[in-house]
Amino acid sequence: QVQLVESGGGLVQPGGSLRLSCAGSGFTWDIYALAWFRQAPGKEREGVSCITSSERRAYYVESLEGRFTISRDNAKKMVYLQMNNLKPEDTAVYYCAAERSSGNSCRFAQSWYSYWGQGIQVTVST
């Protein structure tokens, strides 16, 4: 059974940091591209960052590059999202996603990903 489980969310003050984690099971982690998406209240779900399977190339939406860092640990079947200098507009439910892709590709299109976590809340507020 395929599972993706996010952790590490919570309440943080503006300017603070959080590291989200996503643990995977039930599929061959190494050949899957991984991604983080987020959905703010009243808004569409949007891609945040993705990382390819083989060469671990990381991609970010332009507006977030420099503050967010994605990484993966294939031995532990984990993907992480380090978020620094958080802003109130980063408040959202964050989801990890996975799609089989043995090449060097990943995408920000939701429809491309087959597996999803349940999501975790991140709130940036004073």
PDB file of C-alpha atoms in Angstrom:
ATOM      1  CA  GLN A   1       0.000   0.000   0.000  1.00  0.00           C
ATOM      2  CA  VAL A   2       1.408   3.334  -1.076  1.00  0.00           C
ATOM      3  CA  GLN A   3       1.664   5.934   1.652  1.00  0.00           C
ATOM      4  CA  LEU A   4       3.071   9.432   1.919  1.00  0.00           C
ATOM      5  CA  VAL A   5       2.943  10.983   5.366  1.00  0.00           C
ATOM      6  CA  GLU A   6       3.913  14.582   6.038  1.00  0.00           C
ATOM      7  CA  SER A   7       5.169  15.922   9.352  1.00  0.00           C
ATOM      8  CA  GLY A   8       6.819  19.007  10.777  1.00  0.00           C
ATOM      9  CA  GLY A   9       4.119  21.580  10.236  1.00  0.00           C
ATOM     10  CA  GLY A  10       2.772  23.979  12.820  1.00  0.00           C
ATOM     11  CA  LEU A  11       2.652  27.595  13.878  1.00  0.00           C
ATOM     12  CA  VAL A  12       5.662  29.824  13.334  1.00  0.00           C
ATOM     13  CA  GLN A  13       6.250  33.549  13.559  1.00  0.00           C
ATOM     14  CA  PRO A  14       7.092  35.592  10.487  1.00  0.00           C
ATOM     15  CA  GLY A  15      10.783  35.288   9.734  1.00  0.00           C
ATOM     16  CA  GLY A  16      10.969  31.875  11.319  1.00  0.00           C
ATOM     17  CA  SER A  17      11.823  28.492   9.824  1.00  0.00           C
ATOM     18  CA  LEU A  18      10.241  25.083   9.554  1.00  0.00           C
ATOM     19  CA  ARG A  19      11.340  21.841   7.999  1.00  0.00           C
ATOM     20  CA  LEU A  20       8.643  19.640   6.573  1.00  0.00           C
ATOM     21  CA  SER A  21       9.268  15.938   6.171  1.00  0.00           C
ATOM     22  CA  CYS A  22       7.461  13.359   4.090  1.00  0.00           C
ATOM     23  CA  ALA A  23       7.931   9.651   4.615  1.00  0.00           C
ATOM     24  CA  GLY A  24       7.122   7.258   1.807  1.00  0.00           C
ATOM     25  CA  SER A  25       6.353   3.563   1.741  1.00  0.00           C
ATOM     26  CA  GLY A  26       4.880   0.957  -0.565  1.00  0.00           C
ATOM     27  CA  PHE A  27       6.704   1.933  -3.761  1.00  0.00           C
ATOM     28  CA  THR A  28      10.208   2.055  -5.220  1.00  0.00           C
ATOM     29  CA  TRP A  29      11.207   5.407  -3.814  1.00  0.00           C
ATOM     30  CA  ASP A  30      14.428   5.795  -5.784  1.00  0.00           C
ATOM     31  CA  ILE A  31      12.765   6.039  -9.189  1.00  0.00           C
ATOM     32  CA  TYR A  32      10.105   8.498  -8.202  1.00  0.00           C
ATOM     33  CA  ALA A  33      10.177  12.239  -8.647  1.00  0.00           C
ATOM     34  CA  LEU A  34       8.962  14.037  -5.554  1.00  0.00           C
ATOM     35  CA  ALA A  35       7.307  17.369  -5.047  1.00  0.00           C
ATOM     36  CA  TRP A  36       5.796  19.724  -2.535  1.00  0.00           C
ATOM     37  CA  PHE A  37       2.563  21.577  -3.225  1.00  0.00           C
ATOM     38  CA  ARG A  38       0.576  23.917  -1.054  1.00  0.00           C
ATOM     39  CA  GLN A  39      -2.968  25.178  -0.858  1.00  0.00           C
ATOM     40  CA  ALA A  40      -3.843  28.384   0.923  1.00  0.00           C
ATOM     41  CA  PRO A  41      -7.390  29.081   2.101  1.00  0.00           C
ATOM     42  CA  GLY A  42      -9.595  29.990  -0.825  1.00  0.00           C
ATOM     43  CA  LYS A  43      -6.862  29.377  -3.378  1.00  0.00           C
ATOM     44  CA  GLU A  44      -5.906  26.693  -5.841  1.00  0.00           C
ATOM     45  CA  ARG A  45      -3.251  24.163  -4.941  1.00  0.00           C
ATOM     46  CA  GLU A  46       0.093  25.263  -6.329  1.00  0.00           C
ATOM     47  CA  GLY A  47       3.456  23.685  -6.843  1.00  0.00           C
ATOM     48  CA  VAL A  48       6.255  24.784  -4.539  1.00  0.00           C
ATOM     49  CA  SER A  49       9.252  22.629  -5.388  1.00  0.00           C
ATOM     50  CA  CYS A  50      10.144  19.314  -6.958  1.00  0.00           C
ATOM     51  CA  ILE A  51      13.195  17.065  -7.105  1.00  0.00           C
ATOM     52  CA  THR A  52      14.080  14.478  -9.702  1.00  0.00           C
ATOM     53  CA  SER A  53      14.834  10.862  -8.974  1.00  0.00           C
ATOM     54  CA  SER A  54      18.212  10.022 -10.451  1.00  0.00           C
ATOM     55  CA  GLU A  55      20.250  13.230 -10.333  1.00  0.00           C
ATOM     56  CA  ARG A  56      18.235  14.871  -7.557  1.00  0.00           C
ATOM     57  CA  ARG A  57      17.852  18.088  -9.476  1.00  0.00           C
ATOM     58  CA  ALA A  58      15.742  20.561  -7.559  1.00  0.00           C
ATOM     59  CA  TYR A  59      13.325  23.065  -9.015  1.00  0.00           C
ATOM     60  CA  TYR A  60      11.402  25.860  -7.363  1.00  0.00           C
ATOM     61  CA  VAL A  61       8.684  28.252  -8.262  1.00  0.00           C
ATOM     62  CA  GLU A  62      10.469  31.496  -8.924  1.00  0.00           C
ATOM     63  CA  SER A  63       8.805  33.419  -6.116  1.00  0.00           C
ATOM     64  CA  LEU A  64      10.062  30.976  -3.475  1.00  0.00           C
ATOM     65  CA  GLU A  65      13.546  30.252  -4.693  1.00  0.00           C
ATOM     66  CA  GLY A  66      16.103  31.261  -2.112  1.00  0.00           C
ATOM     67  CA  ARG A  67      13.831  30.733   0.866  1.00  0.00           C
ATOM     68  CA  PHE A  68      12.814  27.103   0.363  1.00  0.00           C
ATOM     69  CA  THR A  69      15.080  24.097  -0.148  1.00  0.00           C
ATOM     70  CA  ILE A  70      13.951  20.626  -1.151  1.00  0.00           C
ATOM     71  CA  SER A  71      16.049  17.541  -0.512  1.00  0.00           C
ATOM     72  CA  ARG A  72      15.595  13.798  -0.448  1.00  0.00           C
ATOM     73  CA  ASP A  73      17.152  10.885   1.398  1.00  0.00           C
ATOM     74  CA  ASN A  74      16.549   7.753  -0.616  1.00  0.00           C
ATOM     75  CA  ALA A  75      17.934   5.439   2.053  1.00  0.00           C
ATOM     76  CA  LYS A  76      15.318   6.708   4.490  1.00  0.00           C
ATOM     77  CA  LYS A  77      12.620   7.222   1.852  1.00  0.00           C
ATOM     78  CA  MET A  78      12.181  10.789   2.960  1.00  0.00           C
ATOM     79  CA  VAL A  79      11.753  14.116   1.225  1.00  0.00           C
ATOM     80  CA  TYR A  80      12.189  17.378   3.037  1.00  0.00           C
ATOM     81  CA  LEU A  81      11.247  21.001   2.536  1.00  0.00           C
ATOM     82  CA  GLN A  82      13.316  23.479   4.496  1.00  0.00           C
ATOM     83  CA  MET A  83      11.437  26.777   4.697  1.00  0.00           C
ATOM     84  CA  ASN A  84      13.237  29.885   5.897  1.00  0.00           C
ATOM     85  CA  ASN A  85      12.200  33.493   6.395  1.00  0.00           C
ATOM     86  CA  LEU A  86       8.579  32.450   6.417  1.00  0.00           C
ATOM     87  CA  LYS A  87       5.916  34.994   5.610  1.00  0.00           C
ATOM     88  CA  PRO A  88       2.205  35.102   6.444  1.00  0.00           C
ATOM     89  CA  GLU A  89       1.452  34.389   2.781  1.00  0.00           C
ATOM     90  CA  ASP A  90       3.206  31.027   3.173  1.00  0.00           C
ATOM     91  CA  THR A  91       0.322  29.907   5.364  1.00  0.00           C
ATOM     92  CA  ALA A  92      -1.208  26.871   3.693  1.00  0.00           C
ATOM     93  CA  VAL A  93      -1.692  23.147   3.813  1.00  0.00           C
ATOM     94  CA  TYR A  94       1.435  21.565   2.371  1.00  0.00           C
ATOM     95  CA  TYR A  95       1.325  18.284   0.471  1.00  0.00           C
ATOM     96  CA  CYS A  96       4.032  15.971  -0.754  1.00  0.00           C
ATOM     97  CA  ALA A  97       3.523  14.076  -3.978  1.00  0.00           C
ATOM     98  CA  ALA A  98       5.299  11.341  -5.918  1.00  0.00           C
ATOM     99  CA  GLU A  99       5.339  10.135  -9.489  1.00  0.00           C
ATOM    100  CA  ARG A 100       7.382   7.414 -11.169  1.00  0.00           C
ATOM    101  CA  SER A 101      10.051   9.072 -13.276  1.00  0.00           C
ATOM    102  CA  SER A 102      13.409   7.414 -13.723  1.00  0.00           C
ATOM    103  CA  GLY A 103      14.667  10.323 -15.811  1.00  0.00           C
ATOM    104  CA  ASN A 104      15.587  13.817 -14.838  1.00  0.00           C
ATOM    105  CA  SER A 105      12.167  15.345 -14.795  1.00  0.00           C
ATOM    106  CA  CYS A 106       9.656  16.598 -12.328  1.00  0.00           C
ATOM    107  CA  ARG A 107       6.741  18.939 -12.779  1.00  0.00           C
ATOM    108  CA  PHE A 108       4.555  21.430 -10.992  1.00  0.00           C
ATOM    109  CA  ALA A 109       1.381  20.043 -12.538  1.00  0.00           C
ATOM    110  CA  GLN A 110      -0.822  18.337  -9.972  1.00  0.00           C
ATOM    111  CA  SER A 111      -2.226  15.957 -12.553  1.00  0.00           C
ATOM    112  CA  TRP A 112       1.214  14.490 -13.202  1.00  0.00           C
ATOM    113  CA  TYR A 113       1.511  13.012  -9.717  1.00  0.00           C
ATOM    114  CA  SER A 114      -0.116   9.729  -8.803  1.00  0.00           C
ATOM    115  CA  TYR A 115       0.524   9.629  -5.074  1.00  0.00           C
ATOM    116  CA  TRP A 116      -0.261  12.266  -2.489  1.00  0.00           C
ATOM    117  CA  GLY A 117       0.099  12.744   1.222  1.00  0.00           C
ATOM    118  CA  GLN A 118      -2.769  13.882   3.385  1.00  0.00           C
ATOM    119  CA  GLY A 119      -1.322  17.351   3.862  1.00  0.00           C
ATOM    120  CA  ILE A 120      -0.051  19.260   6.854  1.00  0.00           C
ATOM    121  CA  GLN A 121      -0.888  22.733   8.079  1.00  0.00           C
ATOM    122  CA  VAL A 122       1.708  25.491   8.181  1.00  0.00           C
ATOM    123  CA  THR A 123       0.610  28.752   9.772  1.00  0.00           C
ATOM    124  CA  VAL A 124       2.812  31.835   9.779  1.00  0.00           C
ATOM    125  CA  SER A 125       1.476  34.375  12.209  1.00  0.00           C
ATOM    126  CA  THR A 126       2.296  36.494  15.211  1.00  0.00           C
TER     127      THR A 126
END
